[in-house]
Tab-separated table of C-alpha atoms in Angstrom:
chain	number	residue	atom	x	y	z
A	105	MET	CA	180.271	-60.578	222.101
A	106	TRP	CA	182.012	-60.723	225.448
A	107	SER	CA	179.906	-60.754	228.595
A	108	LYS	CA	179.578	-57.446	230.374
A	109	VAL	CA	179.050	-57.216	234.108
A	110	PHE	CA	176.383	-54.696	235.120
A	111	ALA	CA	176.099	-55.470	238.855
A	112	VAL	CA	177.375	-57.918	241.451
A	113	GLY	CA	176.070	-61.343	240.546
A	114	LEU	CA	174.394	-60.150	237.331
A	115	THR	CA	175.967	-60.736	233.944
A	116	ILE	CA	174.658	-60.429	230.412
A	117	PRO	CA	175.551	-63.883	229.041
A	118	LYS	CA	176.361	-64.852	225.560
A	119	VAL	CA	173.212	-65.717	223.658
A	120	ASN	CA	173.618	-69.498	223.816
A	121	GLU	CA	175.011	-69.829	227.311
A	122	VAL	CA	172.660	-71.157	229.970
A	123	LEU	CA	174.993	-72.486	232.640
A	124	GLU	CA	178.464	-71.394	233.556
A	125	LEU	CA	180.913	-72.644	236.199
A	126	ARG	CA	183.708	-70.206	236.986
A	127	ALA	CA	186.783	-71.658	238.782
A	128	VAL	CA	184.535	-73.680	241.041
A	129	THR	CA	186.198	-75.499	243.921
A	130	LYS	CA	184.577	-77.560	246.634
A	131	GLU	CA	186.653	-78.704	249.606
A	132	PHE	CA	185.687	-81.151	252.368
A	133	PRO	CA	187.861	-81.854	255.410
A	134	GLY	CA	191.098	-83.390	254.028
A	135	HIS	CA	189.725	-83.658	250.498
A	136	ARG	CA	189.207	-81.379	247.493
A	137	ALA	CA	186.305	-82.924	245.624
A	138	VAL	CA	186.116	-80.293	242.800
A	139	ASP	CA	189.247	-78.444	241.852
A	140	ASP	CA	189.063	-75.130	239.926
A	141	VAL	CA	186.481	-76.316	237.336
A	142	SER	CA	185.390	-73.841	234.658
A	143	LEU	CA	182.710	-74.937	232.189
A	144	VAL	CA	180.072	-73.475	229.964
A	145	LEU	CA	176.888	-75.269	228.804
A	146	GLU	CA	174.992	-73.999	225.803
A	147	ARG	CA	171.268	-73.696	225.627
A	148	GLY	CA	169.583	-76.879	224.355
A	149	GLU	CA	172.626	-79.133	224.349
A	150	PHE	CA	173.095	-82.558	225.849
A	151	PHE	CA	176.269	-82.371	227.915
A	152	SER	CA	177.814	-85.263	229.889
A	153	LEU	CA	180.272	-85.351	232.741
A	154	VAL	CA	182.188	-88.621	232.901
A	155	GLY	CA	184.991	-90.018	235.002
A	156	PRO	CA	185.833	-92.793	237.455
A	157	SER	CA	184.157	-93.054	240.883
A	158	GLY	CA	185.287	-90.215	243.175
A	159	CYS	CA	186.340	-87.912	240.356
A	160	GLY	CA	183.961	-85.132	241.447
A	161	LYS	CA	181.267	-85.337	238.798
A	162	THR	CA	178.351	-85.911	241.191
A	163	THR	CA	179.659	-83.238	243.533
A	164	THR	CA	179.704	-80.843	240.580
A	165	LEU	CA	176.055	-81.669	239.886
A	166	ARG	CA	175.145	-81.087	243.538
A	167	LEU	CA	176.800	-77.682	243.395
A	168	VAL	CA	174.750	-76.742	240.333
A	169	ALA	CA	171.578	-78.017	241.932
A	170	GLY	CA	172.266	-76.074	245.143
A	171	PHE	CA	172.506	-79.085	247.470
A	172	ASP	CA	176.073	-78.013	248.335
A	173	ASP	CA	177.761	-74.646	248.206
A	174	PRO	CA	181.171	-74.116	246.456
A	175	THR	CA	184.136	-73.245	248.607
A	176	SER	CA	185.188	-70.742	245.941
A	177	GLY	CA	184.269	-69.776	242.436
A	178	ASP	CA	180.827	-69.018	241.065
A	179	ILE	CA	177.933	-70.676	239.265
A	180	LEU	CA	175.710	-68.712	236.891
A	181	LEU	CA	172.318	-69.534	235.329
A	182	ASN	CA	171.495	-67.237	232.417
A	183	GLY	CA	174.166	-64.858	233.626
A	184	VAL	CA	172.888	-64.618	237.206
A	185	SER	CA	174.950	-65.967	240.081
A	186	VAL	CA	173.106	-68.606	242.117
A	187	ARG	CA	175.593	-68.886	244.957
A	188	GLY	CA	173.637	-69.053	248.204
A	189	ILE	CA	170.284	-69.580	246.443
A	190	PRO	CA	168.479	-72.698	247.734
A	191	PRO	CA	167.659	-75.559	245.302
A	192	TYR	CA	163.904	-74.828	245.145
A	193	ARG	CA	164.569	-71.239	243.937
A	194	ARG	CA	166.947	-72.329	241.134
A	195	ASN	CA	165.416	-73.027	237.729
A	196	VAL	CA	166.897	-76.507	237.580
A	197	SER	CA	165.454	-79.988	238.150
A	198	THR	CA	167.241	-83.136	239.200
A	199	VAL	CA	166.670	-86.803	238.313
A	200	PHE	CA	168.314	-88.962	240.916
A	201	GLN	CA	169.927	-92.387	240.491
A	202	SER	CA	167.282	-93.934	242.726
A	203	TYR	CA	164.381	-92.009	241.029
A	204	ALA	CA	163.095	-90.956	244.504
A	205	LEU	CA	159.440	-91.624	243.552
A	206	PHE	CA	156.760	-91.473	246.279
A	207	PRO	CA	155.472	-95.043	246.661
A	208	HIS	CA	152.044	-93.964	247.851
A	209	LEU	CA	151.429	-91.739	244.799
A	210	THR	CA	150.456	-92.822	241.284
A	211	ALA	CA	152.606	-91.889	238.290
A	212	SER	CA	150.503	-88.799	237.560
A	213	GLU	CA	150.479	-87.740	241.218
A	214	ASN	CA	154.241	-88.084	241.399
A	215	VAL	CA	154.603	-85.856	238.308
A	216	ALA	CA	152.112	-83.337	239.650
A	217	PHE	CA	153.719	-83.097	243.073
A	218	GLY	CA	156.048	-80.220	242.414
A	219	LEU	CA	153.464	-78.233	240.504
A	220	ALA	CA	150.915	-78.593	243.309
A	221	ARG	CA	153.416	-77.564	245.972
A	222	SER	CA	154.308	-74.398	244.109
A	223	GLY	CA	150.808	-73.030	244.196
A	224	LYS	CA	151.217	-71.347	240.824
A	225	TRP	CA	148.740	-73.357	238.790
A	226	THR	CA	145.110	-74.330	239.026
A	227	LYS	CA	144.091	-77.967	239.262
A	228	ALA	CA	143.006	-77.915	235.632
A	229	GLU	CA	146.324	-76.426	234.508
A	230	ILE	CA	148.241	-79.021	236.472
A	231	GLY	CA	146.209	-81.796	234.899
A	232	GLU	CA	146.948	-80.463	231.429
A	233	LYS	CA	150.680	-80.108	232.021
A	234	VAL	CA	150.944	-83.573	233.614
A	235	GLY	CA	149.038	-85.203	230.751
A	236	ARG	CA	151.262	-83.512	228.167
A	237	VAL	CA	154.538	-84.507	229.790
A	238	LEU	CA	153.410	-88.084	230.361
A	239	ALA	CA	152.566	-88.342	226.719
A	240	THR	CA	156.034	-86.943	225.892
A	241	VAL	CA	157.741	-89.743	227.889
A	242	GLN	CA	155.407	-92.362	226.428
A	243	LEU	CA	153.464	-93.244	229.596
A	244	VAL	CA	149.926	-92.721	228.348
A	245	GLY	CA	147.685	-95.384	229.905
A	246	LYS	CA	149.866	-95.839	232.918
A	247	GLU	CA	149.035	-92.608	234.721
A	248	SER	CA	147.210	-94.346	237.614
A	249	ARG	CA	149.814	-96.982	238.279
A	250	TYR	CA	151.910	-96.896	241.456
A	251	PRO	CA	155.714	-97.214	241.353
A	252	ARG	CA	155.495	-100.834	242.479
A	253	GLU	CA	153.398	-101.539	239.414
A	254	LEU	CA	155.917	-100.034	236.958
A	255	SER	CA	159.070	-101.536	235.404
A	256	GLY	CA	162.471	-100.014	236.003
A	257	GLY	CA	162.347	-98.186	232.654
A	258	GLU	CA	158.880	-96.840	233.411
A	259	LYS	CA	159.930	-95.562	236.836
A	260	GLN	CA	162.785	-93.737	235.119
A	261	ARG	CA	160.320	-92.123	232.747
A	262	VAL	CA	158.118	-90.980	235.637
A	263	ALA	CA	161.132	-89.391	237.338
A	264	LEU	CA	162.050	-87.660	234.043
A	265	ALA	CA	158.460	-86.385	233.620
A	266	ARG	CA	158.339	-85.086	237.178
A	267	ALA	CA	161.494	-83.047	236.450
A	268	LEU	CA	160.512	-81.893	232.956
A	269	VAL	CA	157.011	-80.717	233.943
A	270	LEU	CA	158.631	-77.868	235.900
A	271	GLU	CA	160.162	-76.565	232.645
A	272	PRO	CA	163.675	-76.067	234.067
A	273	GLN	CA	166.471	-74.194	232.299
A	274	VAL	CA	168.770	-77.168	232.986
A	275	LEU	CA	167.867	-80.801	233.766
A	276	LEU	CA	170.417	-82.521	235.976
A	277	LEU	CA	170.642	-86.331	235.665
A	278	ASP	CA	172.721	-88.216	238.257
A	279	GLU	CA	173.443	-91.647	236.687
A	280	PRO	CA	169.715	-92.234	236.060
A	281	LEU	CA	170.316	-95.397	233.975
A	282	SER	CA	172.666	-97.257	236.316
A	283	ALA	CA	169.954	-99.412	237.939
A	284	LEU	CA	168.593	-100.675	234.641
A	285	ASP	CA	169.473	-103.964	232.896
A	286	PRO	CA	172.029	-103.542	230.054
A	287	GLN	CA	169.566	-104.093	227.189
A	288	ILE	CA	166.908	-101.761	228.664
A	289	ARG	CA	169.682	-99.255	229.418
A	290	LYS	CA	170.679	-99.039	225.773
A	291	GLN	CA	167.097	-98.494	224.661
A	292	ILE	CA	166.412	-95.845	227.347
A	293	ARG	CA	169.549	-93.914	226.530
A	294	GLN	CA	168.381	-93.508	222.924
A	295	ASP	CA	164.937	-92.503	224.149
A	296	LEU	CA	166.594	-90.005	226.443
A	297	LYS	CA	168.460	-88.392	223.595
A	298	GLN	CA	165.334	-88.182	221.466
A	299	LEU	CA	163.442	-86.722	224.399
A	300	GLN	CA	166.092	-84.029	224.906
A	301	ARG	CA	165.821	-83.051	221.268
A	302	LYS	CA	162.077	-82.893	221.551
A	303	VAL	CA	161.848	-80.667	224.667
A	304	GLY	CA	164.922	-78.571	223.855
A	305	ILE	CA	166.072	-78.321	227.517
A	306	THR	CA	169.736	-78.414	228.408
A	307	PHE	CA	170.675	-81.739	229.919
A	308	LEU	CA	173.662	-82.172	232.282
A	309	PHE	CA	174.142	-85.936	232.438
A	310	ILE	CA	176.422	-87.593	234.988
A	311	THR	CA	177.717	-91.081	234.309
A	312	HIS	CA	180.825	-93.273	234.758
A	313	ASP	CA	179.956	-95.107	231.506
A	314	GLN	CA	182.001	-93.521	228.743
A	315	GLU	CA	180.197	-95.429	225.940
A	316	GLU	CA	176.847	-94.145	227.271
A	317	ALA	CA	178.095	-90.575	227.371
A	318	MET	CA	179.503	-90.726	223.822
A	319	ALA	CA	176.237	-92.214	222.536
A	320	VAL	CA	173.963	-89.388	223.779
A	321	SER	CA	176.157	-86.230	224.100
A	322	ASP	CA	176.538	-83.201	221.941
A	323	ARG	CA	179.592	-82.421	224.117
A	324	MET	CA	181.144	-84.032	227.086
A	325	ALA	CA	183.902	-83.544	229.666
A	326	VAL	CA	186.211	-86.015	231.431
A	327	MET	CA	187.027	-85.481	235.101
A	328	ARG	CA	189.785	-86.910	237.287
A	329	SER	CA	190.548	-86.242	240.960
A	330	GLY	CA	188.264	-83.162	240.926
A	331	LYS	CA	189.823	-81.606	237.843
A	332	LEU	CA	188.247	-81.210	234.432
A	333	MET	CA	190.732	-82.921	232.130
A	334	GLN	CA	189.221	-82.209	228.690
A	335	ALA	CA	185.901	-81.071	227.212
A	336	GLY	CA	184.603	-81.168	223.648
A	337	LYS	CA	182.668	-83.279	221.146
A	338	PRO	CA	182.733	-87.014	221.849
A	339	GLU	CA	184.555	-87.838	218.628
A	340	THR	CA	187.175	-85.168	219.308
A	341	LEU	CA	187.879	-86.486	222.761
A	342	TYR	CA	188.090	-90.044	221.497
A	343	ARG	CA	190.306	-89.281	218.485
A	344	GLU	CA	192.287	-86.365	219.921
A	345	PRO	CA	192.655	-86.888	223.685
A	346	ASN	CA	194.931	-84.426	225.476
A	347	SER	CA	196.355	-87.046	227.888
A	348	ALA	CA	196.925	-90.753	228.239
A	349	PHE	CA	194.242	-90.786	231.028
A	350	VAL	CA	191.539	-89.418	228.735
A	351	ALA	CA	192.623	-91.725	225.944
A	352	GLU	CA	192.389	-94.852	228.141
A	353	PHE	CA	189.266	-93.841	229.975
A	354	LEU	CA	187.272	-93.427	226.758
A	355	GLY	CA	188.392	-96.730	225.211
A	356	GLU	CA	190.996	-99.382	224.707
A	357	VAL	CA	194.445	-98.195	223.554
A	358	ASN	CA	197.414	-100.145	222.240
A	359	TRP	CA	200.641	-98.491	223.405
A	360	ILE	CA	203.339	-99.483	220.932
A	361	GLY	CA	206.710	-97.777	221.178
A	362	GLY	CA	205.133	-94.706	222.794
A	363	VAL	CA	202.431	-94.514	220.102
A	364	GLY	CA	198.736	-95.092	220.893
A	365	VAL	CA	196.458	-96.866	218.462
A	366	ARG	CA	192.836	-97.875	218.964
A	367	PRO	CA	192.184	-101.648	218.511
A	368	GLU	CA	189.620	-101.017	215.784
A	369	ASP	CA	192.286	-99.202	213.745
A	370	VAL	CA	194.687	-102.166	213.751
A	371	ARG	CA	194.605	-104.735	211.012
A	372	LEU	CA	196.116	-108.214	210.673
A	373	GLY	CA	198.542	-108.528	207.764
A	374	SER	CA	201.351	-106.369	206.457
A	375	ASN	CA	201.125	-103.301	204.276
A	376	GLY	CA	204.129	-101.931	202.418
A	377	ARG	CA	202.746	-98.439	201.858
A	378	THR	CA	204.646	-95.557	203.490
A	379	ASP	CA	201.557	-94.273	205.227
A	380	TRP	CA	201.157	-97.560	207.192
A	381	VAL	CA	203.121	-99.020	210.069
A	382	SER	CA	203.632	-102.782	210.296
A	383	ARG	CA	204.987	-104.944	213.142
A	384	GLU	CA	205.621	-108.665	213.454
A	385	ALA	CA	203.770	-110.440	216.241
A	386	ARG	CA	202.500	-113.783	217.543
A	387	VAL	CA	198.921	-114.647	218.565
A	388	ASP	CA	198.792	-114.764	222.340
A	389	GLY	CA	195.026	-114.958	222.928
A	390	LEU	CA	191.670	-115.261	221.142
A	391	THR	CA	188.343	-114.103	222.607
A	392	PHE	CA	185.074	-114.702	220.766
A	393	LEU	CA	182.522	-111.886	221.444
A	394	GLY	CA	179.780	-112.794	219.015
A	395	ASN	CA	180.026	-110.060	216.394
A	396	ARG	CA	183.810	-109.758	216.708
A	397	LEU	CA	186.923	-111.714	217.554
A	398	VAL	CA	189.405	-110.056	219.861
A	399	VAL	CA	192.968	-111.050	219.009
A	400	ARG	CA	195.696	-110.434	221.564
A	401	ALA	CA	199.065	-110.355	219.831
A	402	GLN	CA	202.487	-110.074	221.406
A	403	LEU	CA	204.987	-108.030	219.395
A	404	SER	CA	208.634	-108.962	219.048
A	405	ASP	CA	209.616	-106.363	221.692
A	406	GLY	CA	207.168	-107.830	224.202
A	407	ALA	CA	204.490	-105.173	223.788
A	408	GLN	CA	200.829	-106.368	223.712
A	409	CYS	CA	198.534	-105.419	220.878
A	410	ARG	CA	194.744	-105.909	220.791
A	411	VAL	CA	193.119	-106.335	217.348
A	412	GLU	CA	189.395	-106.637	216.637
A	413	VAL	CA	188.340	-108.587	213.562
A	414	LEU	CA	185.207	-110.287	212.221
A	415	PRO	CA	185.049	-113.949	213.352
A	416	SER	CA	184.859	-115.048	209.699
A	417	GLU	CA	187.938	-113.069	208.655
A	418	ASN	CA	190.667	-115.244	209.992
A	419	GLN	CA	191.279	-118.821	211.063
A	420	LEU	CA	193.800	-118.067	213.723
A	421	GLN	CA	195.679	-120.351	216.077
A	422	LEU	CA	197.420	-119.593	219.364
A	423	GLY	CA	201.097	-119.087	218.777
A	424	GLN	CA	200.586	-118.286	215.093
A	425	ALA	CA	202.990	-115.729	213.588
A	426	VAL	CA	201.124	-112.686	212.206
A	427	SER	CA	201.776	-109.128	211.183
A	428	VAL	CA	199.798	-106.173	212.585
A	429	CYS	CA	199.560	-102.830	210.845
A	430	TRP	CA	197.789	-99.482	211.114
A	431	LYS	CA	197.610	-96.154	209.291
A	432	LYS	CA	199.859	-93.452	210.666
A	433	ARG	CA	196.924	-91.000	210.585
A	434	ASP	CA	195.078	-93.174	213.088
A	435	GLU	CA	197.744	-92.788	215.719
A	436	LEU	CA	196.676	-90.850	218.820
A	437	PRO	CA	198.625	-87.787	219.858
A	438	GLN	CA	201.820	-88.650	221.694
A	439	PHE	CA	201.970	-87.972	225.450
A	440	GLU	CA	204.872	-87.915	227.897
A	441	ALA	CA	203.865	-91.269	229.371
A	442	ALA	CA	201.011	-93.734	229.167
A	443	LEU	CA	199.118	-94.299	232.400
């Protein structure tokens, strides 16, 4: 059912829509940070905005949070325009990259801070809410610790708990994992996805790490120079990108004669079947990465082709003549030019 406007700033949204950006633009002197972005987030979904530094993703989050006002366009929460409404009156919470924990407060006091300031709950109610959310983020037993006594991952959980305890319609996360070590980061991102499923709150996740976004998202969008390039399910964007930029931002691409093929879809050896494409090449480089061997092959026309194989599959030598092949169905859509 299409939305029906009943009054200025008030819209009856579709049942599953919680956040909508309508042709949102944000301009700074000499720079357009966000350029005519339209986007709808569904209730209870994990949505990621990705893109290179300076693409406008964090500015978009700040517009939703109310820290900045759009130059034009509108932002709606549950069908109601929030333009001009200050952050503390919007039913959203933000987890910052730095966590922004109060060093003089314990974990439980940090989580309780927003509830206590609101004046809406009794001390007993606040204690119950804080205990419940700390259990949800697996911090039972660490309630009385100060930030300096917590690991990076635990600080991140406290920041999440402080945002979740307010029961927002949308939780905004501004690269919250970027300060963590790689191994901890992988674990926390899975915990984050499980947490989102458990609490059922819509997450808007900002990251420059495309692998991270694909691992946790129900849907995602790629931004570039303030514009939203493509939005959809991670697998759709990876397999059916609408531009060379999106294709390359989300992963490695071999561009061979105007055709794009992902390295994991290329095989060594020839295949005479009509649904396969084969090319002659020569091994130009070998890189051992533990669970896989990256083979860089130079085709007869000078094009470079990256192939990923199991280390035990081939005994390859630099300069060795090989054939590379791939299924036609694995070719990416063709674009006017590769970037």
